[in-house]
Coordinates of C-alpha atoms in Angstrom, one line a residue:
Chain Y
X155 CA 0.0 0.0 0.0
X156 CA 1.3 3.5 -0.7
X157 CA 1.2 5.9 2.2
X158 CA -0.9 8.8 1.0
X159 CA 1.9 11.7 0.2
X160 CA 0.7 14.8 1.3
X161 CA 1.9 17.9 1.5
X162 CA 5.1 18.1 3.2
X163 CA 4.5 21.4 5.1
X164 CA 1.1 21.1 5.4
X165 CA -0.7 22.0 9.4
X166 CA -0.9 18.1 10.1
X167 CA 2.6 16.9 8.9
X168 CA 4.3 20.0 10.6
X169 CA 2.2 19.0 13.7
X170 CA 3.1 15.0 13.5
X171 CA 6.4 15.6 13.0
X172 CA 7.2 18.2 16.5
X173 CA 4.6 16.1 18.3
X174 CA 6.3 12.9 17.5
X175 CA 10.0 14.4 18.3
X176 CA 8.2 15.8 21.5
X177 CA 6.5 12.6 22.5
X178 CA 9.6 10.6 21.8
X179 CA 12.0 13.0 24.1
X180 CA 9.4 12.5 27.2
X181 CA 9.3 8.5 26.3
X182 CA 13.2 8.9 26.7
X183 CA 13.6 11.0 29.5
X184 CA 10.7 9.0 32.1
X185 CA 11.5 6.4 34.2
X186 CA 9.7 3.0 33.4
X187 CA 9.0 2.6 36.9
X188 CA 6.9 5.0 37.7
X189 CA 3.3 4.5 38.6
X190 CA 1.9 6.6 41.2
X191 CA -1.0 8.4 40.5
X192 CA 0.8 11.6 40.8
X193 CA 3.2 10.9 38.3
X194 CA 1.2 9.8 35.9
X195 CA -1.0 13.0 35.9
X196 CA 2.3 15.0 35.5
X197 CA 2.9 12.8 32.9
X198 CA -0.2 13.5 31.4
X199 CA 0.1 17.3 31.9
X200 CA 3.6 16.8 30.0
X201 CA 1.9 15.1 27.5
X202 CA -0.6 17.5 26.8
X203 CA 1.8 20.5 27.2
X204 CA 3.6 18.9 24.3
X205 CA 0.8 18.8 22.2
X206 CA -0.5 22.2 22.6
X207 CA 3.2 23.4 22.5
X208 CA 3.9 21.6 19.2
X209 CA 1.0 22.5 17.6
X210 CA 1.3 26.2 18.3
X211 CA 4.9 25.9 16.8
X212 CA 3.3 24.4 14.2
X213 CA 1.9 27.9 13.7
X214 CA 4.9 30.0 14.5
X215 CA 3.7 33.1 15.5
X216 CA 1.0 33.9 12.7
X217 CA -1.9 34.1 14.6
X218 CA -2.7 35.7 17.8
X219 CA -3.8 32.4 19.5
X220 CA -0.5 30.7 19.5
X221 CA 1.3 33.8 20.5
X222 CA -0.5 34.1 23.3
X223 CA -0.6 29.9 24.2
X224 CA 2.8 29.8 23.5
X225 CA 3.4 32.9 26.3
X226 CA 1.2 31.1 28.7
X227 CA 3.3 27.8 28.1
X228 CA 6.3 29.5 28.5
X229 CA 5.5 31.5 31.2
X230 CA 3.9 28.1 32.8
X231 CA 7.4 26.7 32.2
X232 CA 9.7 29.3 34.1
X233 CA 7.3 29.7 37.0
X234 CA 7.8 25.8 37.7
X235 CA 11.6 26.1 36.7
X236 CA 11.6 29.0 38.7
X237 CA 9.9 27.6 41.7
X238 CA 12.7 25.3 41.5
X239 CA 15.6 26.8 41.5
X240 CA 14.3 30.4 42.2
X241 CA 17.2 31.7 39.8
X242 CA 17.2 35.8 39.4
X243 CA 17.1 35.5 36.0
X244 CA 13.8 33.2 35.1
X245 CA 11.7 35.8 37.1
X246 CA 13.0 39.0 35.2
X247 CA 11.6 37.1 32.4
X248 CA 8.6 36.7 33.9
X249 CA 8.0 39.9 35.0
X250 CA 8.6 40.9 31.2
X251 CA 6.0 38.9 30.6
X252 CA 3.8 40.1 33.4
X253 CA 4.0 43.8 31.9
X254 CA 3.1 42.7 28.5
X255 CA 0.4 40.8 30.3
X256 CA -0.5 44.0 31.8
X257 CA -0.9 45.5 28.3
X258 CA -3.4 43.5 27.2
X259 CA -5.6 43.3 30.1
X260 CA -5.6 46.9 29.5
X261 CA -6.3 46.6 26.1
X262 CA -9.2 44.6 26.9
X263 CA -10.1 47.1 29.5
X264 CA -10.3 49.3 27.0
X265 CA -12.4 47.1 24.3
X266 CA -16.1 46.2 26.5
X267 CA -16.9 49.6 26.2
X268 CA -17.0 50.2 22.6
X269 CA -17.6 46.6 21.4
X270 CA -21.0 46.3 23.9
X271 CA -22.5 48.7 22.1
X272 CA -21.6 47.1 18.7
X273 CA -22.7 43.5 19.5
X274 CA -26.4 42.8 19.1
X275 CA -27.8 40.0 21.6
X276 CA -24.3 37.9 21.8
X277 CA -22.5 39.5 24.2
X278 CA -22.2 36.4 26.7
X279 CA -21.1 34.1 23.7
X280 CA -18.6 36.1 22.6
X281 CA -17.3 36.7 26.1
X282 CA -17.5 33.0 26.6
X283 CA -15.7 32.1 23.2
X284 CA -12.6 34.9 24.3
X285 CA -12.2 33.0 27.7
X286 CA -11.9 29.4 25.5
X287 CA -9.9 30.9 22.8
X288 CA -6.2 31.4 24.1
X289 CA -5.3 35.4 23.7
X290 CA -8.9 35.9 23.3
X291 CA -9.7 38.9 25.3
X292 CA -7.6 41.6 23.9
X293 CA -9.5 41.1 20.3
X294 CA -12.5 42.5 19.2
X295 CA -15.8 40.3 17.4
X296 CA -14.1 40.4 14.0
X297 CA -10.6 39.0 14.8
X298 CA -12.1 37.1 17.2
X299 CA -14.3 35.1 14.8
X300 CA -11.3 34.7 12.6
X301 CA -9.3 33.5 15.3
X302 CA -11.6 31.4 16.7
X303 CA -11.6 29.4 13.2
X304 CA -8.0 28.7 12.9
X305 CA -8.0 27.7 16.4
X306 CA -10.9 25.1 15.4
X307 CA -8.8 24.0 12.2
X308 CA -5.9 23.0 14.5
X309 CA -7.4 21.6 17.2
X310 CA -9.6 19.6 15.0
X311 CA -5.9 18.4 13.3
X312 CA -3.9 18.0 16.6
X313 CA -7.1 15.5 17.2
X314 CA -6.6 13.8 14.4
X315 CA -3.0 13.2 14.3
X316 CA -3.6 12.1 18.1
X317 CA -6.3 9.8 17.9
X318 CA -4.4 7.9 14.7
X319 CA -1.3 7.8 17.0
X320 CA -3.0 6.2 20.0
X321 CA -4.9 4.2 18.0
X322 CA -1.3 3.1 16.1
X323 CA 0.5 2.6 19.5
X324 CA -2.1 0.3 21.3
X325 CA -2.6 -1.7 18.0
Chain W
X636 CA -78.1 82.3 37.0
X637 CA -80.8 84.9 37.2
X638 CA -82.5 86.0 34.0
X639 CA -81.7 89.3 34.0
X640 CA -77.7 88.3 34.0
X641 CA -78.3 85.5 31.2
X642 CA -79.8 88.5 29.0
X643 CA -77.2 90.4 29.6
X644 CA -74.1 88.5 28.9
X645 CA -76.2 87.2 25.7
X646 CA -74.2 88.2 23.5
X647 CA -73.3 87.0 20.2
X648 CA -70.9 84.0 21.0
X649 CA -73.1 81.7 19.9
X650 CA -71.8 83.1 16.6
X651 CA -68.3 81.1 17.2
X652 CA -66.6 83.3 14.7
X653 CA -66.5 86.0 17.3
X654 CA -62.3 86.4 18.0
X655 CA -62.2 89.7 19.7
X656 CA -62.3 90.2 23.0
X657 CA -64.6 93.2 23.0
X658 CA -67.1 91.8 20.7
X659 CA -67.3 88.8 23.2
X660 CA -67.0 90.8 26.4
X661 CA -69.7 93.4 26.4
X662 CA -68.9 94.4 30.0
X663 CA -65.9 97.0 29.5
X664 CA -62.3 95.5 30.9
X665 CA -60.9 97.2 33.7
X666 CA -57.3 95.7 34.4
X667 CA -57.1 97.4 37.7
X668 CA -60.4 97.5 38.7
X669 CA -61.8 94.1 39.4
X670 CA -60.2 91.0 40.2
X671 CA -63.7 89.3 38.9
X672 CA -64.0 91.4 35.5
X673 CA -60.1 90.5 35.0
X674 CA -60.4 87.0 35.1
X675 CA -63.9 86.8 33.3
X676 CA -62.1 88.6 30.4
X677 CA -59.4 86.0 30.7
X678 CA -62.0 83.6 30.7
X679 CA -63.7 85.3 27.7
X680 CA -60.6 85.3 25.9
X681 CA -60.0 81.8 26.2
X682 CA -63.2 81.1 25.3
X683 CA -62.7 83.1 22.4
X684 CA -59.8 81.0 21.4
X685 CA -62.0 78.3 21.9
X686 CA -64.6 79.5 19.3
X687 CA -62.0 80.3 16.8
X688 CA -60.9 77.0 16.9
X689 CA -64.6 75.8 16.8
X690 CA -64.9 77.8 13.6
X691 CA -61.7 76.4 11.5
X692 CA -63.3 72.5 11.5
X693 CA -66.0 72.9 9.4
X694 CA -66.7 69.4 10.2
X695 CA -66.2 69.1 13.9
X696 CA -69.7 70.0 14.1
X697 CA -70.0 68.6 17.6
X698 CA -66.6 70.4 18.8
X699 CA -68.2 73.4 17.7
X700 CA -71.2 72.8 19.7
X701 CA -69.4 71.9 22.7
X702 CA -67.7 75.1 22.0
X703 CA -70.4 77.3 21.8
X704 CA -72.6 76.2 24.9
X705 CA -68.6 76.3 26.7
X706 CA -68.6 79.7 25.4
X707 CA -72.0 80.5 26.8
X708 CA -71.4 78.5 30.1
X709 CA -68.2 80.5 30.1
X710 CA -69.5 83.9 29.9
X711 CA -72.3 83.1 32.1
X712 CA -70.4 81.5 34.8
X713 CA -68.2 84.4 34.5
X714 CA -71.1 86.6 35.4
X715 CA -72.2 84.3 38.2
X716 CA -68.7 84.6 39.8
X717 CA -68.7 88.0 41.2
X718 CA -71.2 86.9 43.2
X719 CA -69.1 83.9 45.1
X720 CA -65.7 85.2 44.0
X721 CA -64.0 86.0 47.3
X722 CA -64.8 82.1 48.4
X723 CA -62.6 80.8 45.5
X724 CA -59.2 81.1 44.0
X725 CA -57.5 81.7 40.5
X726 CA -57.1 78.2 39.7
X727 CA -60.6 76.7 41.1
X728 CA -62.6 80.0 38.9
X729 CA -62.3 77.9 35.7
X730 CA -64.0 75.4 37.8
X731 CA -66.6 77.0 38.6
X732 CA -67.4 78.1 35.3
X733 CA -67.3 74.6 34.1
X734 CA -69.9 74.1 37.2
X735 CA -72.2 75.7 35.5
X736 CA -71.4 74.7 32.2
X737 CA -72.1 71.0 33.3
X738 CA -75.7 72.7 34.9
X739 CA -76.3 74.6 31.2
X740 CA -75.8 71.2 29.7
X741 CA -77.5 69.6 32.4
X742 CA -80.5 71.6 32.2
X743 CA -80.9 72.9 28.4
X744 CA -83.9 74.4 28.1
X745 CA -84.9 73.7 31.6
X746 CA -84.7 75.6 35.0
X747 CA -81.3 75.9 35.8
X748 CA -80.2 74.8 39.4
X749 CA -76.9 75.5 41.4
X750 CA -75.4 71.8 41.2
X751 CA -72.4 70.5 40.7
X752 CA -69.8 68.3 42.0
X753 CA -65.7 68.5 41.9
X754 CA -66.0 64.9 39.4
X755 CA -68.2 66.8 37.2
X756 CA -65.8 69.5 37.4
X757 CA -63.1 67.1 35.9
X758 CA -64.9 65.6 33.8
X759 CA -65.9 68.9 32.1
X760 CA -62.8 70.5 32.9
X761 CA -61.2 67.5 30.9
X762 CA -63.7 67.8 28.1
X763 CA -62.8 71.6 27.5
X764 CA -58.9 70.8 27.9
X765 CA -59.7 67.8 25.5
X766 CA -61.5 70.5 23.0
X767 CA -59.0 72.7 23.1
X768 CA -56.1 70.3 22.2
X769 CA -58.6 68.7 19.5
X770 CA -59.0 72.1 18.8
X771 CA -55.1 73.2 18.6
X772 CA -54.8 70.2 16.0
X773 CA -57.1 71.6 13.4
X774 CA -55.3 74.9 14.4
X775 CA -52.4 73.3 13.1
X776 CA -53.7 71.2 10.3
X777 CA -55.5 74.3 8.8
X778 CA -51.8 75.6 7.8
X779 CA -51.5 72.1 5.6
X780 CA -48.9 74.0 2.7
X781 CA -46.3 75.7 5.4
X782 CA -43.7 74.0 6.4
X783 CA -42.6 74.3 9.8
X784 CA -40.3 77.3 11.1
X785 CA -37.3 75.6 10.4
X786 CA -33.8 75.8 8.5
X787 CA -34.0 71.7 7.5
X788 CA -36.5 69.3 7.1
X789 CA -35.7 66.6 8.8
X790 CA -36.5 63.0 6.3
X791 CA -35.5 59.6 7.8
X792 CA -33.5 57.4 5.5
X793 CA -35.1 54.1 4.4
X794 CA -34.1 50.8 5.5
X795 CA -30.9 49.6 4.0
X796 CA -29.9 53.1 2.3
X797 CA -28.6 55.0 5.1
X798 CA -25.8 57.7 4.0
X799 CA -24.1 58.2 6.8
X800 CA -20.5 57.4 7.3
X801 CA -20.7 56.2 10.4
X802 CA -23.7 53.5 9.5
X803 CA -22.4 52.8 6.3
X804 CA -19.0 51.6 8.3
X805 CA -21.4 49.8 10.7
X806 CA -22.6 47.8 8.1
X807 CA -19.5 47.0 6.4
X808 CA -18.4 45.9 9.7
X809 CA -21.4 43.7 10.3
X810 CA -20.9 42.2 6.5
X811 CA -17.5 41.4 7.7
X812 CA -18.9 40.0 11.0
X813 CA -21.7 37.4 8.9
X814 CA -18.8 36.5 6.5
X815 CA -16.9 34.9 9.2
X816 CA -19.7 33.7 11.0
X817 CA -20.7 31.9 7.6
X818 CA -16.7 30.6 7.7
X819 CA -17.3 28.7 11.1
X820 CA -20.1 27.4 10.3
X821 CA -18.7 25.7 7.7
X822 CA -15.8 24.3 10.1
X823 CA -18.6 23.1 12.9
X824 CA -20.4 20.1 11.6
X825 CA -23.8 20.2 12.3
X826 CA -23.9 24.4 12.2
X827 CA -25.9 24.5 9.2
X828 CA -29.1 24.4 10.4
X829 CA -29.2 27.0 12.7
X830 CA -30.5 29.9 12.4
X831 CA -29.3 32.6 14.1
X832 CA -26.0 34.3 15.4
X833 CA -26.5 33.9 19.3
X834 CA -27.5 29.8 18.3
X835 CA -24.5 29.1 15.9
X836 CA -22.3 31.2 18.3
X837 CA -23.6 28.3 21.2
X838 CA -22.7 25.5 18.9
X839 CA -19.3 27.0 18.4
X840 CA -18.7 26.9 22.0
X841 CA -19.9 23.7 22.8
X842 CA -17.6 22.2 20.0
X843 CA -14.6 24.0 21.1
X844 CA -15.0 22.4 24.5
X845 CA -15.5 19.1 23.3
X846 CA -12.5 19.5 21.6
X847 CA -10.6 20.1 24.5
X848 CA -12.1 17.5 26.3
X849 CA -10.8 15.4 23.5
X850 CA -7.1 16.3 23.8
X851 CA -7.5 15.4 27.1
X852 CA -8.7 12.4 27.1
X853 CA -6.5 11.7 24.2
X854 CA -3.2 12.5 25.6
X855 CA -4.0 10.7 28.8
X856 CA -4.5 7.5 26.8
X857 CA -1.0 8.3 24.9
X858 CA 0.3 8.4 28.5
X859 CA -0.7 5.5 28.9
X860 CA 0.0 3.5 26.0
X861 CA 3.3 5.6 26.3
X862 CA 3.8 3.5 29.6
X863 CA 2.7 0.3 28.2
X864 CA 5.4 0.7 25.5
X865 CA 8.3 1.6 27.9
X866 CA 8.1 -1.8 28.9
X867 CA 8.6 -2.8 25.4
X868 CA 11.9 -0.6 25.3
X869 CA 12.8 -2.3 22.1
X870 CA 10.1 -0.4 19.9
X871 CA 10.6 2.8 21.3
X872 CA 14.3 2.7 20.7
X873 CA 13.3 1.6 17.3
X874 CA 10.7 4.4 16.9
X875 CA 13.1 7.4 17.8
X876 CA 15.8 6.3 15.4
X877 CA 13.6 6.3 12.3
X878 CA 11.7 9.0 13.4
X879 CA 14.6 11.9 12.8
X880 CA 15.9 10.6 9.5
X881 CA 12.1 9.8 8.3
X882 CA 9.9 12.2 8.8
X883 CA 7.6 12.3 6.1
X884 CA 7.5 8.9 5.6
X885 CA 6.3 8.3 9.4
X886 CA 3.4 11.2 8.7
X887 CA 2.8 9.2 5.8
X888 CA 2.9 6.0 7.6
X889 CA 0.6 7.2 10.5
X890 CA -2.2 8.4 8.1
X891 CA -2.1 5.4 5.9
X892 CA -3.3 3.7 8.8
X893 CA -6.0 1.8 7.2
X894 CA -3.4 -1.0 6.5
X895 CA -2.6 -1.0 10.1
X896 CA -6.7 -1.6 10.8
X897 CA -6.1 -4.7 8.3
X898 CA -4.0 -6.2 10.6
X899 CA -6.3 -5.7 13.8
X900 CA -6.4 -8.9 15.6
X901 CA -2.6 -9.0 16.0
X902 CA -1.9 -6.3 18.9
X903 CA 1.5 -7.8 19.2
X904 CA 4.7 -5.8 19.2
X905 CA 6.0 -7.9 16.5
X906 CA 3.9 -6.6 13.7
X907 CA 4.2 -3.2 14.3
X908 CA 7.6 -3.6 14.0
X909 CA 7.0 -5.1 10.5
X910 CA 4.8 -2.7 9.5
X911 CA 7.1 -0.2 10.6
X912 CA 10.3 -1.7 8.5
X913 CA 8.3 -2.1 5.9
X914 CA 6.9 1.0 5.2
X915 CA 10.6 2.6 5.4
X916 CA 11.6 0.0 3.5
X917 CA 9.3 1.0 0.6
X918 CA 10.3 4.9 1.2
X919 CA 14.5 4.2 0.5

């Protein structure tokens, strides 16, 4: 049987191909014996990290949802790394973050005002949709809708190229 | 009340066209002089306002009625009212007249009789109010060609052919706003049959957080296969090497899956490592 060639930098083979590398650096780096509840949740949250993180690599920095999952991994990243080790130089990074954190809450602040007005009758969707949408409050209904359709596109794929992996490891 | 008075204060407003004050009033108007005579030429005056109004609807035949036995009632109980004046105030003297208005009415072409109650006072007090804004209308709507007293007339825009800017960018904005909305519902399956923003918008919502939920549940079961397989280290060792040097092939491999489905009932480590040479096999 031929494999179906697709597109070589296509959304799912960029995905597959940074989730796979990811997936195979936390096989390597876990101990077999391992099995307590806790560590396997951490595994899990490791696991899932790595898929959110690939596929928002996948996207680079194109769109304003992975910038702003990316940040929030990142920052995720040095607060535990940083908890850690408590290193001066992890938390000047975060406080970077924090200010440009701090911009965009006031950008949102900024936003309800003009947009509530604007929005006929779906005020409490679209307020829903920004808190599921990563980087979702600092955008008004137009970008939001937009974002919120690429953000469907690659979840939808990172689903995909999950589910066909599971279901290709457990056969 | 008293004959004599009615004769006297019969004067010609039963003719409604009568505007001027001192073809109503017969009684000469002293400013100064009396509180009563001031007020009943008040009282004529607004009764003449009342007749001239009476006068422009030719068809208001009953207004002009009303009018002119008000008129009469007005001028008679304006007559009356030096008589009982010091017992009642400026406001309550239109009152009285409509008093006896309501006993003219009452008693048309009867005896007249001091009656009269503060609800008929309303109610007639209401009627002349009511007569004279009915009447004010035809005062406007006999002036049908003039425009109003003003630099611009003011025309609302239709429907869908508004001029301004500021709706004109509105609506591109909301064209912009559908268009998308149109996009997503494309993405969600099952979106097409809604109707409506605030529905579709639900559907949207619920979706995304099923799809979350998948991830979830999805990466938790690569955990644990993921554990399953570390005890196999012989694949995963097998996996990583190919996996740099391959990786098209392993996209390739992973979406050609249906072969893999051929081979269900073997769940054995041995085949996937088969399938797994083979298909780089076939690549180089």
């Amino acid at each position: 049987m031929n494999p179906q060639h697709l597109n070589a930098s296509s959304l799912k083979s960029r995905f597959t191909r940074r989730f796979l590398r990811a997936l195979t650096k936390i096989n390597a780096q876990k101990p077999i014996s391992s099995s307590s509840p806790r560590e396997i949740f951490q595994r899990y949250g490791r696991i899932k990290a790595a898929a959110d993180k690939s596929m928002a690599n996948s996207v680079r920095s194109r769109r304003t949802w992975s910038r702003a999952m990316l940040w929030k991994l990142r920052s995720r990243s040095y607060r535990q790394a940083s908890s850690g080790r408590r290193s001066a130089v992890k938390t000047s990074t975060t406080t970077s973050h924090q200010a440009i954190r701090k911009k965009t809450n006031h950008e949102k602040e900024n936003k309800p005002t003009k947009t509530g007005e604007d929005q006929v009758g779906f005020v409490v969707q679209a307020d829903e949709l920004r808190e599921l949408v990563p980087g979702g409050e600092a955008m008004d209904l137009c970008n939001l809708l937009d974002e919120t359709a690429h953000y469907i596109k690659c979840l939808t794929t990172q689903v995909q190229v999950m589910k066909k992996i599971v279901d290709f490891y457990s056969l | 009340m008293d004959p004599p008075l009615i004769n006297e204060l019969h004067f010609s407003a039963a003719n409604p066209s009568a505007y001027g004050l001192a073809e109503i009033w017969p009684f000469p108007i002293n400013p100064g002089s009396d509180p009563n005579v001031a007020t009943a030429g008040g009282l004529g005056f607004r009764m003449g306002n009342l007749g001239g109004f009476g006068d422009t609807s030719g068809h208001r035949d009953g207004s002009m009625e009303e009018s002119t036995v008000t008129e009469q009632s007005v001028g008679y109980g304006a007559g009356t009212k030096r008589k009982d004046l010091s017992s009642e105030d400026e406001s309550s003297k239109i009152v009285s007249t409509t008093t006896s208005a309501n006993e003219l009415n009452d008693s048309n072409g009867k005896r007249m009789k001091m009656l009269g109650t503060k609800n008929e006072n309303a109610g007639s007090k209401a009627k002349v109010e009511a007569n004279s804004a009915a009447g004010s209308k035809p005062g406007q709507n006999s002036k049908p060609a003039e425009p109003p007293k003003q630099d611009y007339i003011h025309v609302r825009a239709r429907r869908g052919q508004a001029t301004d800017s500021h709706s004109l960018a509105e609506k591109a904005r909301r064209e912009k706003i559908s268009e998308r909305m149109k996009i997503l519902q494309d993405l969600v399956p099952g979106c097409n049959k809604i109707i409506g923003k605030a529905l579709v918008l639900d559907e949207i919502i619920n979706y995304i957080q099923s799809l979350h939920r998948q991830v979830e549940f999805l990466s938790m079961k690569l955990e644990a296969v993921n554990s399953r397989m570390n005890m196999n280290p012989s694949i995963e060792g097998f996996h990583s090497k190919d996996l740099g040097s391959q990786p098209f092939d392993v996209a390739g491999m992973i979406f050609g899956s249906q072969t893999a489905r051929e081979y269900a009932q073997g769940s054995q480590p041995e085949w996937l490592q088969m399938h797994v040479i083979g298909t780089f096999k076939r690549a180089t």
